[in-house]
Coordinates of C-alpha atoms in Angstrom, one line a residue:
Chain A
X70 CA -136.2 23.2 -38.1
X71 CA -135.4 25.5 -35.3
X72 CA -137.3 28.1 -37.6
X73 CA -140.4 25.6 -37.8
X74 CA -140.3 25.5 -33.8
X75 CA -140.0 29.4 -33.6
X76 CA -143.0 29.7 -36.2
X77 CA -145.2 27.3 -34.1
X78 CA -144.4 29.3 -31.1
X79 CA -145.4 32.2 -32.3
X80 CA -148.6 30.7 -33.8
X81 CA -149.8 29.4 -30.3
X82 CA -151.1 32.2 -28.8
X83 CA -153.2 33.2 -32.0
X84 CA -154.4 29.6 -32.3
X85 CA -155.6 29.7 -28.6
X86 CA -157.4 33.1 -28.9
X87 CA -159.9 31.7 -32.2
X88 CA -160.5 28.8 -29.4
X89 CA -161.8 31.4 -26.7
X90 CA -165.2 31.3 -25.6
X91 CA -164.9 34.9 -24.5
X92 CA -165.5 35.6 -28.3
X93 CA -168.3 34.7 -29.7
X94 CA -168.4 35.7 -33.3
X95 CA -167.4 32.7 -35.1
X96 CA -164.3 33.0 -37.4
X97 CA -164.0 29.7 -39.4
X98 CA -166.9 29.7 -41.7
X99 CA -167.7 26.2 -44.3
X100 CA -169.4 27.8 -47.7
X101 CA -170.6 25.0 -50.0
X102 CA -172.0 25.9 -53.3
X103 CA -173.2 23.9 -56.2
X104 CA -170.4 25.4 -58.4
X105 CA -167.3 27.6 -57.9
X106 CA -168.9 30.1 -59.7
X107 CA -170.7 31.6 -56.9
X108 CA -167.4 32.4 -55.7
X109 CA -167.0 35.1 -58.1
X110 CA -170.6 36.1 -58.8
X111 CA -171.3 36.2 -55.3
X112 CA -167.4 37.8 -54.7
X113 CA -169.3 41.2 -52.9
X114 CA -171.0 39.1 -50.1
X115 CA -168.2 36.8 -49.2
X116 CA -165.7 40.1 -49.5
X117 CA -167.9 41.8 -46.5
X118 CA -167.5 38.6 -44.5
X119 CA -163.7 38.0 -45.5
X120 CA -163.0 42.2 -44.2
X121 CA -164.6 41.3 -41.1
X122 CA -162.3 38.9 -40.3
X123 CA -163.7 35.3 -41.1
X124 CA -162.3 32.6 -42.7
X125 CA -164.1 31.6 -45.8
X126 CA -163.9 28.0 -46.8
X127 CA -165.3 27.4 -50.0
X128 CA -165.7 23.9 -51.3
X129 CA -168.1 22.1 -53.4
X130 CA -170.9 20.1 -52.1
X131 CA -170.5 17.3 -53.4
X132 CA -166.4 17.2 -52.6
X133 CA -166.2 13.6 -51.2
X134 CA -163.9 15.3 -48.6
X135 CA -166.2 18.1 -47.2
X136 CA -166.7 17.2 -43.1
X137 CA -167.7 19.5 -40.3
X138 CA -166.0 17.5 -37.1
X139 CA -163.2 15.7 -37.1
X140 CA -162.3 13.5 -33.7
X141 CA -165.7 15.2 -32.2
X142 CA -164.0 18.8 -32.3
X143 CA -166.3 20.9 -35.0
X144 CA -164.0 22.2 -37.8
X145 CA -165.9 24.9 -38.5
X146 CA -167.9 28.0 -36.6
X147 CA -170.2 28.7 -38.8
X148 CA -171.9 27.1 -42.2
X149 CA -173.0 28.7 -45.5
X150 CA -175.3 26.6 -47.8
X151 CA -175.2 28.8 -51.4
X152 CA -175.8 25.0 -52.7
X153 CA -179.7 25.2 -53.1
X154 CA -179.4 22.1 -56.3
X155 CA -177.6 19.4 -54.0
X156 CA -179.6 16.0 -53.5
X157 CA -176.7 14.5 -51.3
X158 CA -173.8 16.3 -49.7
X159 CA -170.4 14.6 -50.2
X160 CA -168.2 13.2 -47.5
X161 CA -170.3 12.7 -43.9
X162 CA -172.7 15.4 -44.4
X163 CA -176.2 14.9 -44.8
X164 CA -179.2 16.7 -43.2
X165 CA -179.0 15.2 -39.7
X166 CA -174.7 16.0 -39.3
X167 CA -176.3 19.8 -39.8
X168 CA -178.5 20.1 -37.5
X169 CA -176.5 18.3 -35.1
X170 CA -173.9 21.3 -35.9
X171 CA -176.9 23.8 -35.4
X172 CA -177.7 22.1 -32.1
X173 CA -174.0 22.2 -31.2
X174 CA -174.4 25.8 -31.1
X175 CA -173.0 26.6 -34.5
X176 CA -174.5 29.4 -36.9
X177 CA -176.0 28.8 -40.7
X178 CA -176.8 30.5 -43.8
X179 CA -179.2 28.6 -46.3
X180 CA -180.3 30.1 -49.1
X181 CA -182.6 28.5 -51.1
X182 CA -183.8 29.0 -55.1
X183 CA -186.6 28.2 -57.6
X184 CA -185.1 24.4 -58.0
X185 CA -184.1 23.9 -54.4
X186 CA -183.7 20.3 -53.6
X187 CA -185.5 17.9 -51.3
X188 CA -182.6 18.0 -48.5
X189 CA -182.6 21.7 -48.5
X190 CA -186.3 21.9 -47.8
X191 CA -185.9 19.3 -45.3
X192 CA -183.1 20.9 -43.2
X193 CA -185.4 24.7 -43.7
X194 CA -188.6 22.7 -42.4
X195 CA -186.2 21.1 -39.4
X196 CA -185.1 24.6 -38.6
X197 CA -189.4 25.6 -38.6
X198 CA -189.7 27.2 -41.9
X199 CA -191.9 25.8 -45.2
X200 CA -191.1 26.4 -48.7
X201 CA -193.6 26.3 -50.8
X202 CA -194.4 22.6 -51.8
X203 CA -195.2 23.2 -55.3
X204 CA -191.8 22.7 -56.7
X205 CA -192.3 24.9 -60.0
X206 CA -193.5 28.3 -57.4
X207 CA -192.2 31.5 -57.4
X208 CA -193.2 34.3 -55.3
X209 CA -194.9 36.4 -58.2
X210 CA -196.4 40.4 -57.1
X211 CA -197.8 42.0 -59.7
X212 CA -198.0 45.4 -57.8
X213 CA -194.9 45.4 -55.6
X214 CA -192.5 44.5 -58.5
X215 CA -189.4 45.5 -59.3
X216 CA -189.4 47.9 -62.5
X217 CA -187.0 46.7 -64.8
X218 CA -186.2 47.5 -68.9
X219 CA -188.2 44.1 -69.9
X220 CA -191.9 43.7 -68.9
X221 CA -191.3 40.0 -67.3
X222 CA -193.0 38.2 -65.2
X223 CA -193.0 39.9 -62.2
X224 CA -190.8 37.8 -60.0
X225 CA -188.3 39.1 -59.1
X226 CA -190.0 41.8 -56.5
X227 CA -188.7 45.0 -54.3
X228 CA -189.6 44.1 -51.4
X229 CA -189.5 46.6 -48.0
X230 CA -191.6 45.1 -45.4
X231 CA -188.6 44.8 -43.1
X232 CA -188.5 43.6 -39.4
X233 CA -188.8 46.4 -36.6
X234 CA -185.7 46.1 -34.9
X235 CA -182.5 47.1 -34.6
X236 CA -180.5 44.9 -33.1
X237 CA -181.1 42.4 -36.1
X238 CA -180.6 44.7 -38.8
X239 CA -178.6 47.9 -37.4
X240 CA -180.1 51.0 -36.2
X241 CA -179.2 52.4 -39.7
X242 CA -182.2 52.5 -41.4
X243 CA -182.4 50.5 -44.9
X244 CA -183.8 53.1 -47.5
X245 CA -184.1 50.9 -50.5
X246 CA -186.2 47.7 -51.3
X247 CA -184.6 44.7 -51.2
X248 CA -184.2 42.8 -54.5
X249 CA -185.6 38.9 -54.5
X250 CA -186.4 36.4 -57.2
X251 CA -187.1 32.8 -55.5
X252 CA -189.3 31.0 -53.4
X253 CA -191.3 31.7 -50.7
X254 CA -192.0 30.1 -47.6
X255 CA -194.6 29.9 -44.1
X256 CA -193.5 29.9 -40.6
X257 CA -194.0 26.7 -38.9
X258 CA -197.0 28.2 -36.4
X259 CA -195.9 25.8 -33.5
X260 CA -192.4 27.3 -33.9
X261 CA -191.9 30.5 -31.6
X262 CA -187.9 30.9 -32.3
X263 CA -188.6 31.9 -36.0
X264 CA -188.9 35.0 -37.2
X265 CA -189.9 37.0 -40.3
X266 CA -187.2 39.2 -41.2
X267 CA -188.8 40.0 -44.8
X268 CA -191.9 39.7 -45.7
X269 CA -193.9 40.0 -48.9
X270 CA -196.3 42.6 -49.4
X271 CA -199.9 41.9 -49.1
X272 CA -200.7 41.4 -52.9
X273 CA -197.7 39.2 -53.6
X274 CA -198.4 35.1 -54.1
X275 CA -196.7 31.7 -54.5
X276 CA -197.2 30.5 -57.5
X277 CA -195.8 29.3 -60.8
X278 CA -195.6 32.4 -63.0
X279 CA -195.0 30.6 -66.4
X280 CA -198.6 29.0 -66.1
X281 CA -202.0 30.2 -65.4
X282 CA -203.6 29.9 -62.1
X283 CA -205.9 27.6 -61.7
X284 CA -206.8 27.0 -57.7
X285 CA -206.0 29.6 -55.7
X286 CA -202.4 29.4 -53.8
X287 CA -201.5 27.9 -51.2
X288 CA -199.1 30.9 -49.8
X289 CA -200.7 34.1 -50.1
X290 CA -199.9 37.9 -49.1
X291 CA -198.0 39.1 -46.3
X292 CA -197.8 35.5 -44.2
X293 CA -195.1 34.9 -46.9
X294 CA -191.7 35.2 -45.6
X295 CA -188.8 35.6 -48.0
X296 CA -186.1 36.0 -45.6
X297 CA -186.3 34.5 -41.8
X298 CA -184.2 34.1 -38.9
X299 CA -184.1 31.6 -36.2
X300 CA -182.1 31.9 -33.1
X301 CA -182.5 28.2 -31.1
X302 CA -182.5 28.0 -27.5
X303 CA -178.6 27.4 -27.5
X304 CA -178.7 30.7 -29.0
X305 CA -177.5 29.5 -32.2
X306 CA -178.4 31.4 -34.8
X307 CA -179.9 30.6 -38.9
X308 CA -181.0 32.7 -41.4
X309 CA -183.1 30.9 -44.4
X310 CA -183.8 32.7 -47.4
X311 CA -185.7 31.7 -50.4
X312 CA -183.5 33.6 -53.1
X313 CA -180.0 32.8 -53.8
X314 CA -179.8 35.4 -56.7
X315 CA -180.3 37.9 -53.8
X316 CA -176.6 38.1 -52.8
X317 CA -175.6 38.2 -55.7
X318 CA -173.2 41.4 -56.7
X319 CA -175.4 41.3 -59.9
X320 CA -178.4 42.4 -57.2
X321 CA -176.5 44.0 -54.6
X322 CA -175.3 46.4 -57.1
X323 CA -178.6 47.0 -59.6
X324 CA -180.6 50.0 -59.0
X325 CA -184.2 49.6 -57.8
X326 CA -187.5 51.4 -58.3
X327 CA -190.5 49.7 -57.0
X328 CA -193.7 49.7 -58.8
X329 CA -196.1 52.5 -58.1
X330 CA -193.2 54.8 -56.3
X331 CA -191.7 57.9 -58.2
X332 CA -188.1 57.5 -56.2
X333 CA -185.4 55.1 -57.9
X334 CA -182.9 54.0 -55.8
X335 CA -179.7 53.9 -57.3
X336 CA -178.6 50.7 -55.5
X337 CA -180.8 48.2 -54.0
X338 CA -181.1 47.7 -50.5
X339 CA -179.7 44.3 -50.7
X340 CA -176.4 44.9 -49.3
X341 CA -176.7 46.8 -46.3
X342 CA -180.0 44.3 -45.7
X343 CA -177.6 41.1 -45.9
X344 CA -174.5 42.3 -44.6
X345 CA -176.0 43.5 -41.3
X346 CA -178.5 40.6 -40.9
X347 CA -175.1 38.5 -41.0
X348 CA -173.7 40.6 -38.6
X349 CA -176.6 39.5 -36.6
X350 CA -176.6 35.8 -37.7
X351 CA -172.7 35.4 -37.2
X352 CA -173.1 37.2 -33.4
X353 CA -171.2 40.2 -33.8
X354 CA -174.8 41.7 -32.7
X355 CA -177.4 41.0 -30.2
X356 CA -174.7 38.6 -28.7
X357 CA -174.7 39.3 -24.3
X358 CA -173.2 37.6 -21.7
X359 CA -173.9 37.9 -17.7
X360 CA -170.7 37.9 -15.6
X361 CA -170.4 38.9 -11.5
X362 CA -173.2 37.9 -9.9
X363 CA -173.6 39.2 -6.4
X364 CA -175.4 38.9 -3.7
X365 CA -174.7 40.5 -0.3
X366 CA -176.7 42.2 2.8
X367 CA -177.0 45.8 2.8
X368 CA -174.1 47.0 4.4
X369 CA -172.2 43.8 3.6
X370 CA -169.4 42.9 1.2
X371 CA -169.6 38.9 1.3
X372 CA -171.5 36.8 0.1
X373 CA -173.4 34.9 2.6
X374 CA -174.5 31.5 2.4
X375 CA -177.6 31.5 3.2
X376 CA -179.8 34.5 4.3
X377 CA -182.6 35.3 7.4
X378 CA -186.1 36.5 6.4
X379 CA -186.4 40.0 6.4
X380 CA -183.3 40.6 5.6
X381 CA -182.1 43.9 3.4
X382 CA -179.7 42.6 0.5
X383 CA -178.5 43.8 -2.8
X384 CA -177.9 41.8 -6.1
X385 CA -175.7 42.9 -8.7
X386 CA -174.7 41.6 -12.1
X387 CA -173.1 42.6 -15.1
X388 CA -174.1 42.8 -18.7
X389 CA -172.1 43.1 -21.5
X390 CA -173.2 42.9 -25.4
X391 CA -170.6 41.7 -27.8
X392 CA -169.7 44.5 -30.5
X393 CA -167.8 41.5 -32.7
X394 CA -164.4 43.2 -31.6
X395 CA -165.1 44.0 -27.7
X396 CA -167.5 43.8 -24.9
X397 CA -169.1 46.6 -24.9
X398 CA -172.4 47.5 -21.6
X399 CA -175.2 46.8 -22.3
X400 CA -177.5 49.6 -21.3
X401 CA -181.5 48.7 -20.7
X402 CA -184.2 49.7 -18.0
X403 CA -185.9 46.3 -18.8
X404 CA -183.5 44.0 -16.8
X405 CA -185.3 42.1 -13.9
X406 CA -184.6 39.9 -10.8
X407 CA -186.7 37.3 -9.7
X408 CA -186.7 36.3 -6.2
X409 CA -188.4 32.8 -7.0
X410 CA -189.3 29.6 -5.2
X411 CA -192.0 28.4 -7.0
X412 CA -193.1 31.8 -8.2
X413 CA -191.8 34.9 -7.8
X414 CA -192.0 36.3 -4.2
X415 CA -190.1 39.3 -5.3
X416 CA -189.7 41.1 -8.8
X417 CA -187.7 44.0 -9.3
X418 CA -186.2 46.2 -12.0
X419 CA -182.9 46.6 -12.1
X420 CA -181.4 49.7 -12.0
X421 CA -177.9 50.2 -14.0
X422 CA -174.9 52.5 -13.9
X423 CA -174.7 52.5 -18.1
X424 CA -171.5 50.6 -18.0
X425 CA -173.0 47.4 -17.7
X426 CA -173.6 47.1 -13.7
X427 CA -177.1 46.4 -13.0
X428 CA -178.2 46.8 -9.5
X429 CA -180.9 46.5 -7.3
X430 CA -181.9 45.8 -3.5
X431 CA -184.8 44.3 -1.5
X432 CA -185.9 42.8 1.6
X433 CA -186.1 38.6 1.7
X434 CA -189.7 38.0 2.6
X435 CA -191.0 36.6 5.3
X436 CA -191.3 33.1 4.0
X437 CA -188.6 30.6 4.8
X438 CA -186.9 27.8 2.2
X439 CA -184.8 27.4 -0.7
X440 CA -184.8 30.2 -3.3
X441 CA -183.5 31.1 -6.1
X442 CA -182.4 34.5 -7.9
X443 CA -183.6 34.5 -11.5
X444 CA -182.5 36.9 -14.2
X445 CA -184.4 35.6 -17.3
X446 CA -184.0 38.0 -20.2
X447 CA -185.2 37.1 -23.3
X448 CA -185.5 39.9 -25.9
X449 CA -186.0 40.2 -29.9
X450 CA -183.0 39.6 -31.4
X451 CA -180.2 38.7 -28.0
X452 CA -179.2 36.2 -26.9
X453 CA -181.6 35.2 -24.0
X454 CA -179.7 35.3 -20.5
X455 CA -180.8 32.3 -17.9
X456 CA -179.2 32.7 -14.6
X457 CA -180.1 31.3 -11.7
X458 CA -178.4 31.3 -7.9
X459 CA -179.6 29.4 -5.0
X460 CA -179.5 30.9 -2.3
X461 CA -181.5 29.3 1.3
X462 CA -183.5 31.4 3.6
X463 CA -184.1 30.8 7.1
X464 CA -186.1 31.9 9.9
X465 CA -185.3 34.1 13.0
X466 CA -183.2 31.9 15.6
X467 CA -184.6 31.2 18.6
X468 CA -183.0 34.3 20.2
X469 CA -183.3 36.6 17.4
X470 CA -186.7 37.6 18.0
X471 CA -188.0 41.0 19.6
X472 CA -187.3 41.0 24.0
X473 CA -189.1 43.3 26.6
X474 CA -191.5 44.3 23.7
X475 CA -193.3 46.9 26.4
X476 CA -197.4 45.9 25.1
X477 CA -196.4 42.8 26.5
X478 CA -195.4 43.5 29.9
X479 CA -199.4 42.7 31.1
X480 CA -198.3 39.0 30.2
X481 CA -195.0 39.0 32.0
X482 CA -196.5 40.2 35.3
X483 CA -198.9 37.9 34.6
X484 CA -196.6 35.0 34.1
X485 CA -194.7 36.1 37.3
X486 CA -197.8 36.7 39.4
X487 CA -198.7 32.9 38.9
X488 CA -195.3 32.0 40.0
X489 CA -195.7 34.1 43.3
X490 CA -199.0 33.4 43.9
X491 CA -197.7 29.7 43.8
X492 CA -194.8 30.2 46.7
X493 CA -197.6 32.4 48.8
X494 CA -200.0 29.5 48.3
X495 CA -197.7 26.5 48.9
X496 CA -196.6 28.4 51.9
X497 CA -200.3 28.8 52.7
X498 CA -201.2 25.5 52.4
X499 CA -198.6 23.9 53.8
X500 CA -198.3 26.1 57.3
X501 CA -202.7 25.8 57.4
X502 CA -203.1 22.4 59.4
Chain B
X279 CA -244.4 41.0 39.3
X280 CA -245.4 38.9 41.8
X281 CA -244.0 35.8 39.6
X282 CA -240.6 38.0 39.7
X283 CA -240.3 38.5 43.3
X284 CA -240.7 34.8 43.5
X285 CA -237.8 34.0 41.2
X286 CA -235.8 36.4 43.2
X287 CA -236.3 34.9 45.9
X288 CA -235.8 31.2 44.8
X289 CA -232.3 32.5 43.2
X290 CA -231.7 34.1 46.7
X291 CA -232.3 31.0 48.4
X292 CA -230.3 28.9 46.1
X293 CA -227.4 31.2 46.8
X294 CA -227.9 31.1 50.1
X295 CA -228.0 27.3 50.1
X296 CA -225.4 26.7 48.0
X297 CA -223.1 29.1 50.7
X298 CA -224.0 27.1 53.2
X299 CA -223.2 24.4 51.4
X300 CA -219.8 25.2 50.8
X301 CA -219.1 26.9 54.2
X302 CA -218.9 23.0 55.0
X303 CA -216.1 23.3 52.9
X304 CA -212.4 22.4 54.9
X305 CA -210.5 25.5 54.6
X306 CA -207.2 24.2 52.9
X307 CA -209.7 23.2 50.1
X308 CA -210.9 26.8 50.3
X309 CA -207.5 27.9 49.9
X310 CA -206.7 26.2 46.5
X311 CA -210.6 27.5 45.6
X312 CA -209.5 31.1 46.0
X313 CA -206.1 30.4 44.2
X314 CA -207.8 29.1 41.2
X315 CA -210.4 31.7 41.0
X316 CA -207.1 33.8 40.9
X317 CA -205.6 32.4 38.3
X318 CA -208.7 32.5 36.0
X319 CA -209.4 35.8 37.1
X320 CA -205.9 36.6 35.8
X321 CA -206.4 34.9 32.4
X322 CA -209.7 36.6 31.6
X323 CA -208.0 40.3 32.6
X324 CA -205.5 39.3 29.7
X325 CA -207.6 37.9 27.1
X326 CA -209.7 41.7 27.6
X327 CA -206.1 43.3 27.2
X328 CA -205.1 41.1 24.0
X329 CA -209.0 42.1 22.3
X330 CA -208.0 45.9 23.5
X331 CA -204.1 45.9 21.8
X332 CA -204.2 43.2 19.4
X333 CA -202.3 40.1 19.1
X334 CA -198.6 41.1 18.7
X335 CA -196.9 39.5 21.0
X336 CA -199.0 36.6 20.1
X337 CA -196.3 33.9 22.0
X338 CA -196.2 36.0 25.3
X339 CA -199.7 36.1 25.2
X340 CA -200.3 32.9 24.7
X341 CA -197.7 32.2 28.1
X342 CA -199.2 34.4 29.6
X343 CA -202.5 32.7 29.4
X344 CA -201.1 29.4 29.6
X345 CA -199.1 30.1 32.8
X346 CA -202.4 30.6 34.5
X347 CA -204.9 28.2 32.8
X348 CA -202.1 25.5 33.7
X349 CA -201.6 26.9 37.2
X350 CA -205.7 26.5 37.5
X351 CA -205.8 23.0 36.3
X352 CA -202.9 21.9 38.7
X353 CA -204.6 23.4 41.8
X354 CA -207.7 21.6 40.7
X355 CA -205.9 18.6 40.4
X356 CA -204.6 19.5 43.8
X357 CA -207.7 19.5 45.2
X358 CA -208.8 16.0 43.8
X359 CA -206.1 14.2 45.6
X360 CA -205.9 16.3 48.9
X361 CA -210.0 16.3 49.6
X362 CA -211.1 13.7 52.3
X363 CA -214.1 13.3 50.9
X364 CA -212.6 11.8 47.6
X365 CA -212.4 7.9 48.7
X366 CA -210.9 7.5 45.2
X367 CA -207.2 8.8 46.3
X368 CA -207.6 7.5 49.7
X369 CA -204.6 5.6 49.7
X370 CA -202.3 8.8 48.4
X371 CA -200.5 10.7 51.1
X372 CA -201.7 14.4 50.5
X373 CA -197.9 15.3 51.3
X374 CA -197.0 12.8 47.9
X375 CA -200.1 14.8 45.8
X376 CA -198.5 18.5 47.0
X377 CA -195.2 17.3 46.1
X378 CA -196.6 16.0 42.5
X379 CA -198.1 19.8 42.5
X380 CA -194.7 21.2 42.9
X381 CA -192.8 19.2 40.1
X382 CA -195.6 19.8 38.2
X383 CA -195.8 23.6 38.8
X384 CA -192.3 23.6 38.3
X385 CA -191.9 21.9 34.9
X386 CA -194.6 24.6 33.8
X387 CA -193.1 27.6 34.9
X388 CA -190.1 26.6 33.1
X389 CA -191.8 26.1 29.5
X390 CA -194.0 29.4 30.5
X391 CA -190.2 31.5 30.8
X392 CA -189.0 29.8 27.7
X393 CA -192.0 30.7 25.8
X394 CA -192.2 34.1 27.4
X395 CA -190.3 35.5 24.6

């Protein structure tokens, strides 16, 4: 007993440190797949995640006793759906408990196939993305395939028409194609979160490859995305892709030659592709946090509460980017203050120390009320930063304005000339009877 | 030229009748006449200096300007009450309208210093 006691005790403070919201990477992750044999054929992806310190729960989609919450706390940080077949999720999932978990902040994988159900197109078009609505599509390129021993039909494709930036798939750059063999899908137009992490190439098409074409199709060229991310305003994060087969270690470790190019790759660019996109997805990239915001007068160490126009003051903040094991500075020139009521009286760059202090200073303007500074700092691929201070702003005090000013003095002796002239005249008028 | 001379001559003899005119005049009321002309004389000097240097000190211009347009107006209110002539304040003591000219004169120096600036 007393050994139970000492084991709890010792388990508190690692219990309380996965609870932190100092860390956001999310460590508890939910994987449901149709069959336990994604476990295994699959093994290389989950491996990646399991050495960078999650905790993989894998459990069958249909388990009766699968649940994300219990008592309103989530169980998990993060979801994986490898379960493109499932019609109806067992236990209290369905589509809505999902994006309720997305909304809560929470981070998912979906990954969809050439039979994807009805629920997992629903929760993909919820999250802004469209598969294909032909159910028997595939994406199909007959230039930009992958060259394989068997002639086939062309689906499964090397595709290289990756998204420009770093922060979402590492500054390493990905030399081969990545393998795919699934469905394709559109952006939602109206949806500006979404993004097009791979695309197709231009001659590629949705269609079904086992008959001929008869109309033309409805998804065509480079508009089709096979792999996109989504991070919400919450800043949670989703990645959707329309190929299951394209973690598999089957692909991760085949070689790849794209059709048309002389240079075979002797392993696809699969794994370095989804390993650091769910570096991204899982927020051990691209994560940043704002902390110490100041605000003083030049000269100054406090912060005042409220502020006279034309005064000189200096804001400071810092910025930090989460590295998935520390908080590392964040180091950009593009970093701006806002000195807003109603618009913007004052914008200003903000200069930094490269440890994560940004600075600047400026004079309040000569317009009195209740204003605000704004950092708003939304970049491809962070986390967007929203901060906002009120902060009032008066006008000069009856005896803070300007005395003596000498262009004046005409006035003054003018002033004081009528009040002379007035004791000479009353004298005047009075002793002239 | 000849129809010059004549209007020359017709202004002179306005002038001159209008002088005369106003020699009639009781001095005290000639007093307050010459304190007003003061005090506008003042006020247009300082509207000249203001177009010369600009507006800066737009309040102290503005008491400036004020301290004499308002002493003007009270001396011509003055003059109202203490002429003879005027049977509409006949019943008013002129000592009651000089002493109305003081509190009044006072009260508007006062404003003119806070305003000064």
């Amino acid at each position: 007993m007393a050994k139970l006691i000492f084991l709890i005790l010792t388990l508190i403070p690692i219990l309380c440190t996965s609870f932190s919201p100092d860390k956001p990477s999310d460590r508890r992750i939910l994987v449901l797949v149709d069959d336990f044999a994604v476990k295994s054929s699959h093994s290389l992806y989950f491996k990646s995640l399991q050495s960078r310190g999650f905790d993989l729960d894998f459990k069958l989609a249909d388990d009766p006793k699968i649940a994300l919450q219990r008592y309103g706390q989530y169980l998990y940080d993060g979801l994986v759906l490898f379960s493109p077949t499932i019609e109806r999720f067992g236990g209290s999932i369905d589509a809505a408990a999902i994006l309720d978990f997305v909304d809560s902040g929470h981070d998912l994988i979906v990954a969809a196939d050439n039979n994807a159900s009805d629920l997992i197109r629903e929760i993909a078009t919820e999250c802004g993305v469209d598969f294909d609505e032909d159910y028997t599509a595939m994406v199909v390129d007959h230039a930009g395939y992958a060259v394989s021993s068997t002639e086939g039909d062309h689906t499964l494709i090397a595709s290289d028409d990756f998204i420009k930036s770093d922060v979402i798939l590492g500054s390493k750059k990905i030399e081969a194609p990545v393998l795919f063999q699934g469905i394709g899908h559109s952006l939602n137009p109206s949806n500006r979160l979404v993004l097009k992490v791979l695309s197709a190439s231009p001659t590629a098409f949705s269609a079904n490859p086992k008959s001929k074409l008869t109309s033309p199709p409805s998804l065509l060229g480079s508009s089709i995305s096979l792999v996109s991310v989504i991070q919400a305003r919450n800043n949670a994060r989703i990645l959707i892709s329309g190929s299951l087969s394209m973690f598999s270690n089957r692909f991760f470790n085949s070689g790849v030659q794209k059709a048309g190019s002389p240079t075979k790759h002797d392993k696809s660019g699969n794994e370095q592709f989804l390993t650091e996109l769910s570096k991204w997805v899982l927020h051990e990239r691209g994560h940043l946090k704002a902390v110490n915001v100041k605000h003083h007068k030049v000269g100054e160490t406090d912060e005042p509460s409220i502020y006279r126009i034309n005064d000189d003051l200096e804001y400071s903040v810092e910025i930090y980017e989460w590295s998935g094991t520390t908080w590392e500075p964040y180091v950009a020139d593009d970093v701006q203050v806002q000195f807003y009521m109603m618009s913007p009286y004052v914008l200003k760059n903000l200069a930094n120390d490269k440890k994560g202090h940004y600075f600047t200073s400026f004079k309040v303007p000569d317009v009195y009320g209740v204003f605000q500074f704004k950092v708003e700092y939304n970049r491809l691929g962070y986390t967007s930063l929203s901060l906002a201070k009120q902060i009032p702003v008066r006008p000069f005090r009856h005896n803070e304005y300007e005395r003596f000013i000498p262009a004046a003095y005409p006035y003054y002796g003018a002033a004081f000339s009528m009040m002379a002239g007035f004791f000479v005249f009353s004298a005047v008028h009075l002793y002239n009877k | 030229m000849a129809k010059t001379s004549s209007t020359t001559k017709d202004a002179q003899d306005l002038f001159h009748a209008i002088w005369s005119a106003y020699s009639a005049t009781p001095t005290n009321l000639k007093i307050i006449d010459l304190y007003v002309v003061f005090a506008v004389f003042t006020a247009l000097l300082q509207v000249v200096y203001m177009a010369l240097v600009g507006t800066f000190p737009f309040n102290s211009f503005l008491s400036g300007v004020l301290s004499c347009v308002g002493t003007a107006v009270l001396a011509v209110c003055l003059r109202i009450q203490v002429n003879k002539e005027n049977k509409e304040f006949k019943d008013l003591a002129p000592e009651r309208a000089f002493a109305d000219f003081v509190l009044c004169n006072l009260v508007l120096h006062l404003v003119i210093m806070n305003f000064l600036g």
